[in-house]
mmCIF file with all atom_site columns, C-alpha atoms in Angstrom:
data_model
loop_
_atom_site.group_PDB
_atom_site.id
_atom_site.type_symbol
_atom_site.label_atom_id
_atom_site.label_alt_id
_atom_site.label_comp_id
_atom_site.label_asym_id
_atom_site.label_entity_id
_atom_site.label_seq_id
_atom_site.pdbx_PDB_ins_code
_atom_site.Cartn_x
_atom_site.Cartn_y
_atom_site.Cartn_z
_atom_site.occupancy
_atom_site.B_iso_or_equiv
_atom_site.pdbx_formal_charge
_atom_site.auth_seq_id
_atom_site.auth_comp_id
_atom_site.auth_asym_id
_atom_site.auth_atom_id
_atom_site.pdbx_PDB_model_num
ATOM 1  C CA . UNK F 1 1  ? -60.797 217.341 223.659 1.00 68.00 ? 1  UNK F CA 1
ATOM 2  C CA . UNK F 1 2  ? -57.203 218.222 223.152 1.00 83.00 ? 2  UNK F CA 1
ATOM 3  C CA . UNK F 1 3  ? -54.309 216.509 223.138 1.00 86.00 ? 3  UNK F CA 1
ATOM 4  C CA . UNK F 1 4  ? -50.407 216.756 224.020 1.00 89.00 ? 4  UNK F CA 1
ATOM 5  C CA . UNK F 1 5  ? -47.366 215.630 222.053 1.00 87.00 ? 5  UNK F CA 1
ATOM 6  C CA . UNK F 1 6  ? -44.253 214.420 224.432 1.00 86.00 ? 6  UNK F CA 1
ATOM 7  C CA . UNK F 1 7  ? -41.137 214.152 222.649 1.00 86.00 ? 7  UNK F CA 1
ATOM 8  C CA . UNK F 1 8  ? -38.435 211.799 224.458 1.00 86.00 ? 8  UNK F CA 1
ATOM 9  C CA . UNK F 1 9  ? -35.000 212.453 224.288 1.00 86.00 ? 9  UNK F CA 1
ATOM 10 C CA . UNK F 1 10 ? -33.036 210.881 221.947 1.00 85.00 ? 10 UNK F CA 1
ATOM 11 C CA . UNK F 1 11 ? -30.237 208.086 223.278 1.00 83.00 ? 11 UNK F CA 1
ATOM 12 C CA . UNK F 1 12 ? -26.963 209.866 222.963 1.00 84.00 ? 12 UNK F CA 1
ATOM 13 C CA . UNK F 1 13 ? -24.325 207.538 220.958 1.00 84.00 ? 13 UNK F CA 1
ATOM 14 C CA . UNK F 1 14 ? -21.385 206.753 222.981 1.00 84.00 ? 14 UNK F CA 1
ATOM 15 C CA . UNK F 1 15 ? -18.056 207.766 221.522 1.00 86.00 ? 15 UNK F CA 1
ATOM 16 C CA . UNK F 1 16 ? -15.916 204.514 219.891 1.00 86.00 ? 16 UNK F CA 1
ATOM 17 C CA . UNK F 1 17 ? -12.717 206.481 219.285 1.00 88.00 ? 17 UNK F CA 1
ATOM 18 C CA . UNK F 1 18 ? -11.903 205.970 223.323 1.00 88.00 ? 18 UNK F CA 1
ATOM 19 C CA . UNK F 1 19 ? -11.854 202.406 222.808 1.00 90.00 ? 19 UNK F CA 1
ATOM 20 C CA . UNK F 1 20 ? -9.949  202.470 219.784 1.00 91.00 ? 20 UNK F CA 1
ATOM 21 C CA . UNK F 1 21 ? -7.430  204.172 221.294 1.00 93.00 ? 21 UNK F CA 1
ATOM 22 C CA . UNK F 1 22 ? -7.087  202.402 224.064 1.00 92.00 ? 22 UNK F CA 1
ATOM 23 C CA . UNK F 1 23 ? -7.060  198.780 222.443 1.00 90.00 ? 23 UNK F CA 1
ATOM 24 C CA . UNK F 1 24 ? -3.953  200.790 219.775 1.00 89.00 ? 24 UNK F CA 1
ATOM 25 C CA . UNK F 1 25 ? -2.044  201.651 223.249 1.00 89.00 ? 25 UNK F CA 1
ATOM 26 C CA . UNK F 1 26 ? -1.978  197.933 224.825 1.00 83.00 ? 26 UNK F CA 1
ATOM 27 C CA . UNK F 1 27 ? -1.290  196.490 221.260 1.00 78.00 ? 27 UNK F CA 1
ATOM 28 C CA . UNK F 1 28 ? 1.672   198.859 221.182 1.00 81.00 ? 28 UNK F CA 1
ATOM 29 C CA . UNK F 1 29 ? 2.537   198.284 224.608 1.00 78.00 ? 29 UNK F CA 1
ATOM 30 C CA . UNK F 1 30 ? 2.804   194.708 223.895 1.00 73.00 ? 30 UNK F CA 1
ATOM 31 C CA . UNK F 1 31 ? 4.678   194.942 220.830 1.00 73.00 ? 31 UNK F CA 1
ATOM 32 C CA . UNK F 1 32 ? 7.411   197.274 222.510 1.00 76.00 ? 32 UNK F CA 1
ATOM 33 C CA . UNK F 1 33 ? 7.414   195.856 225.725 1.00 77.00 ? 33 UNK F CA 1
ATOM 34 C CA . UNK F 1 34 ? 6.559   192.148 226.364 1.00 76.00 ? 34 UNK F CA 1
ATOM 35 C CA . UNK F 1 35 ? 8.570   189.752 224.296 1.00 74.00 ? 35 UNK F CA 1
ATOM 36 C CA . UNK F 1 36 ? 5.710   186.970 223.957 1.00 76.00 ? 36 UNK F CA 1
ATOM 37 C CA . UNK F 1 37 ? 3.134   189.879 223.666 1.00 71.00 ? 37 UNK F CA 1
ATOM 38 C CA . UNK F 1 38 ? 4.240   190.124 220.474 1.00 72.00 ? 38 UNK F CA 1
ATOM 39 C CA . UNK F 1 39 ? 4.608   187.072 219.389 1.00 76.00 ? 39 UNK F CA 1
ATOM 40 C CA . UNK F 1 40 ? 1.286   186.676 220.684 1.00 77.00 ? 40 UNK F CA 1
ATOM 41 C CA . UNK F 1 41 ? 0.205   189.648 218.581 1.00 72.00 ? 41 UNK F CA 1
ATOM 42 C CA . UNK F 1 42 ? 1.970   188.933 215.336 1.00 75.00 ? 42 UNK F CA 1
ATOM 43 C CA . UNK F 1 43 ? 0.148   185.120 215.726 1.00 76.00 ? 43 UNK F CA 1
ATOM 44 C CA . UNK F 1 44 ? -3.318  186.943 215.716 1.00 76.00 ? 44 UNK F CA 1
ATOM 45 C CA . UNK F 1 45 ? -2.742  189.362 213.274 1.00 74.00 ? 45 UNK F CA 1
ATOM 46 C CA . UNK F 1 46 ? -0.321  187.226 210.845 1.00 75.00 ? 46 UNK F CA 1
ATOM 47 C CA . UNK F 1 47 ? -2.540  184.995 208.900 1.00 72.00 ? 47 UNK F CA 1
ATOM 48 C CA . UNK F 1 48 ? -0.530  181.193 208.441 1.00 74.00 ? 48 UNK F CA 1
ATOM 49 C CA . UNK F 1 49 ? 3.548   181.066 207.621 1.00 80.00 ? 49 UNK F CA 1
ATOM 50 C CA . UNK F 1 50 ? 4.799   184.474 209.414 1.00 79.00 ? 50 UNK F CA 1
ATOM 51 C CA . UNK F 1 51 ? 7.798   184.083 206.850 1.00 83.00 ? 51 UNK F CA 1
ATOM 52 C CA . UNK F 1 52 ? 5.540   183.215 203.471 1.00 84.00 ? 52 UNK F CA 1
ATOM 53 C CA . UNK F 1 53 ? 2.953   186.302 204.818 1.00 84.00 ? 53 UNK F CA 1
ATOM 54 C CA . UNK F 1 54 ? 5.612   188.861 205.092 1.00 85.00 ? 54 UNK F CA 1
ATOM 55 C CA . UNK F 1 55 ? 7.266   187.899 201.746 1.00 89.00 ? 55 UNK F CA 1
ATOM 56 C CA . UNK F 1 56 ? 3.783   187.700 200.245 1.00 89.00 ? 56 UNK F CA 1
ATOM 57 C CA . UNK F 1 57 ? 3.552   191.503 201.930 1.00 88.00 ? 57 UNK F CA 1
ATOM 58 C CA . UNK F 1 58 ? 6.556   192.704 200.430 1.00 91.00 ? 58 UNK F CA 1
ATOM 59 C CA . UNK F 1 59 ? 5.165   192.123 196.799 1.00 92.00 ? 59 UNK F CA 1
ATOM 60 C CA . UNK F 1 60 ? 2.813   193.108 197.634 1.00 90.00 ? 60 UNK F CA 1
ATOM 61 C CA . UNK F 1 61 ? 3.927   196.948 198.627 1.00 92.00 ? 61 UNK F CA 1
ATOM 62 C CA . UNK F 1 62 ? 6.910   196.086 195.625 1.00 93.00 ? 62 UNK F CA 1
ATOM 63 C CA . UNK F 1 63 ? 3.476   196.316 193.005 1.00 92.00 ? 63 UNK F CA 1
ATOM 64 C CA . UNK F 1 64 ? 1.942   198.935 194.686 1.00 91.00 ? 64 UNK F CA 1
ATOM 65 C CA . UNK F 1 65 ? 5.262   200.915 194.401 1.00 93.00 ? 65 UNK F CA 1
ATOM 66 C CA . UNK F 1 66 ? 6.043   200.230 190.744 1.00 93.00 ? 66 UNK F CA 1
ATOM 67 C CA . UNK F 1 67 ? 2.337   201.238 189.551 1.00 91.00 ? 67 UNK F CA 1
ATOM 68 C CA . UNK F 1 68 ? -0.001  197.968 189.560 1.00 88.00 ? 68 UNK F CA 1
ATOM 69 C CA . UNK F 1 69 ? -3.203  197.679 190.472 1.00 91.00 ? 69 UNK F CA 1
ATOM 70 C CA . UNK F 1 70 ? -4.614  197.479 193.871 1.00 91.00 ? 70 UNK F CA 1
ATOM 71 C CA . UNK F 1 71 ? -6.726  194.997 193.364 1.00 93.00 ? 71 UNK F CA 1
ATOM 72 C CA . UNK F 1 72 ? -4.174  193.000 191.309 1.00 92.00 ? 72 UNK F CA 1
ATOM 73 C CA . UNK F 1 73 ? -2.000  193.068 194.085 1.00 91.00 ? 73 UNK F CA 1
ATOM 74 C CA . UNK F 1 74 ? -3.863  192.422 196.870 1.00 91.00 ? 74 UNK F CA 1
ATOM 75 C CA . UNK F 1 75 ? -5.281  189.607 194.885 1.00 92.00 ? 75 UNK F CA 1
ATOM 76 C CA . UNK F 1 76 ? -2.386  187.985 194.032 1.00 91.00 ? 76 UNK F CA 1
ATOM 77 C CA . UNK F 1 77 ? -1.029  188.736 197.886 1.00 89.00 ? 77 UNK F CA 1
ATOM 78 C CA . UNK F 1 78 ? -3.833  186.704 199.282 1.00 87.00 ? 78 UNK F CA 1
ATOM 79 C CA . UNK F 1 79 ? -3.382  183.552 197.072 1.00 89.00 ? 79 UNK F CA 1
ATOM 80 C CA . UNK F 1 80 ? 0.411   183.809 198.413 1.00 86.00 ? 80 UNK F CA 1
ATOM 81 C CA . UNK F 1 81 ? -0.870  184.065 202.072 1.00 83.00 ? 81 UNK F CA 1
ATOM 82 C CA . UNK F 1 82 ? -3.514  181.183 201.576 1.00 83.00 ? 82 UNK F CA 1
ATOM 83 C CA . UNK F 1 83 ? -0.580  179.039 199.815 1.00 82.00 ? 83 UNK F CA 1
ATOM 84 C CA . UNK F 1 84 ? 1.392   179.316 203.002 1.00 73.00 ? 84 UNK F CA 1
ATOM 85 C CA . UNK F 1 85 ? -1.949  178.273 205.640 1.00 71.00 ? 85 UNK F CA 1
ATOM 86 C CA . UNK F 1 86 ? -1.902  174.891 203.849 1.00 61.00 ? 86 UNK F CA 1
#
C-alpha cells in the first residue's frame, strides 16, 4: 500500500512596519497639529511631574555626554522620575 505526503502552505507573516508607521504619523500629526493632542501625548508618554521628568532627562543625556555609564545613568534617571510620581 503506498502512501502520499501533503505539505500545507505555510501562514505568511503579515508585515508590522505598516502599522508602525502609521501609529509614528498620527503621533506626529498630533504633536504638530492639535494643541491638546499633545498634551494628550506628552501625558501618556511622560511618566509623573512633566517638569521633574524632563530635568531628570536632561541628566540624564548631560552623563551620557560627559562619558558615564549607561546604566548608571539611566538608573539614577529613573529614581529622579519615580521621586517626582509621588
Amino acid at each position: 500500500m503506498g502512501y502520499r505526503i501533503i505539505y500545507l502552505p505555510e501562514p505568511k507573516k503579515k508585515p508590522v512596519w505598516p502599522w508602525i508607521l502609521s501609529l509614528l504619523v498620527v503621533v506626529i500629526a498630533g504633536v504638530c497639529m492639535i494643541p491638546q493632542g499633545r498634551q494628550a501625548i506628552e501625558t501618556v508618554l511622560v511618566p509623573g511631574e512633566p517638569g521633574v521628568t524632563r530635568q531628570a532627562f536632561s541628566e540624564l543625556v548631560e552623563s551620557l555626554r560627559s562619558g558615564g555609564s549607561i546604566r548608571d545613568a539611566f538608573v539614577q534617571f529613573c529614581k529622579e522620575a519615580a521621586a517626582g510620581m509621588g
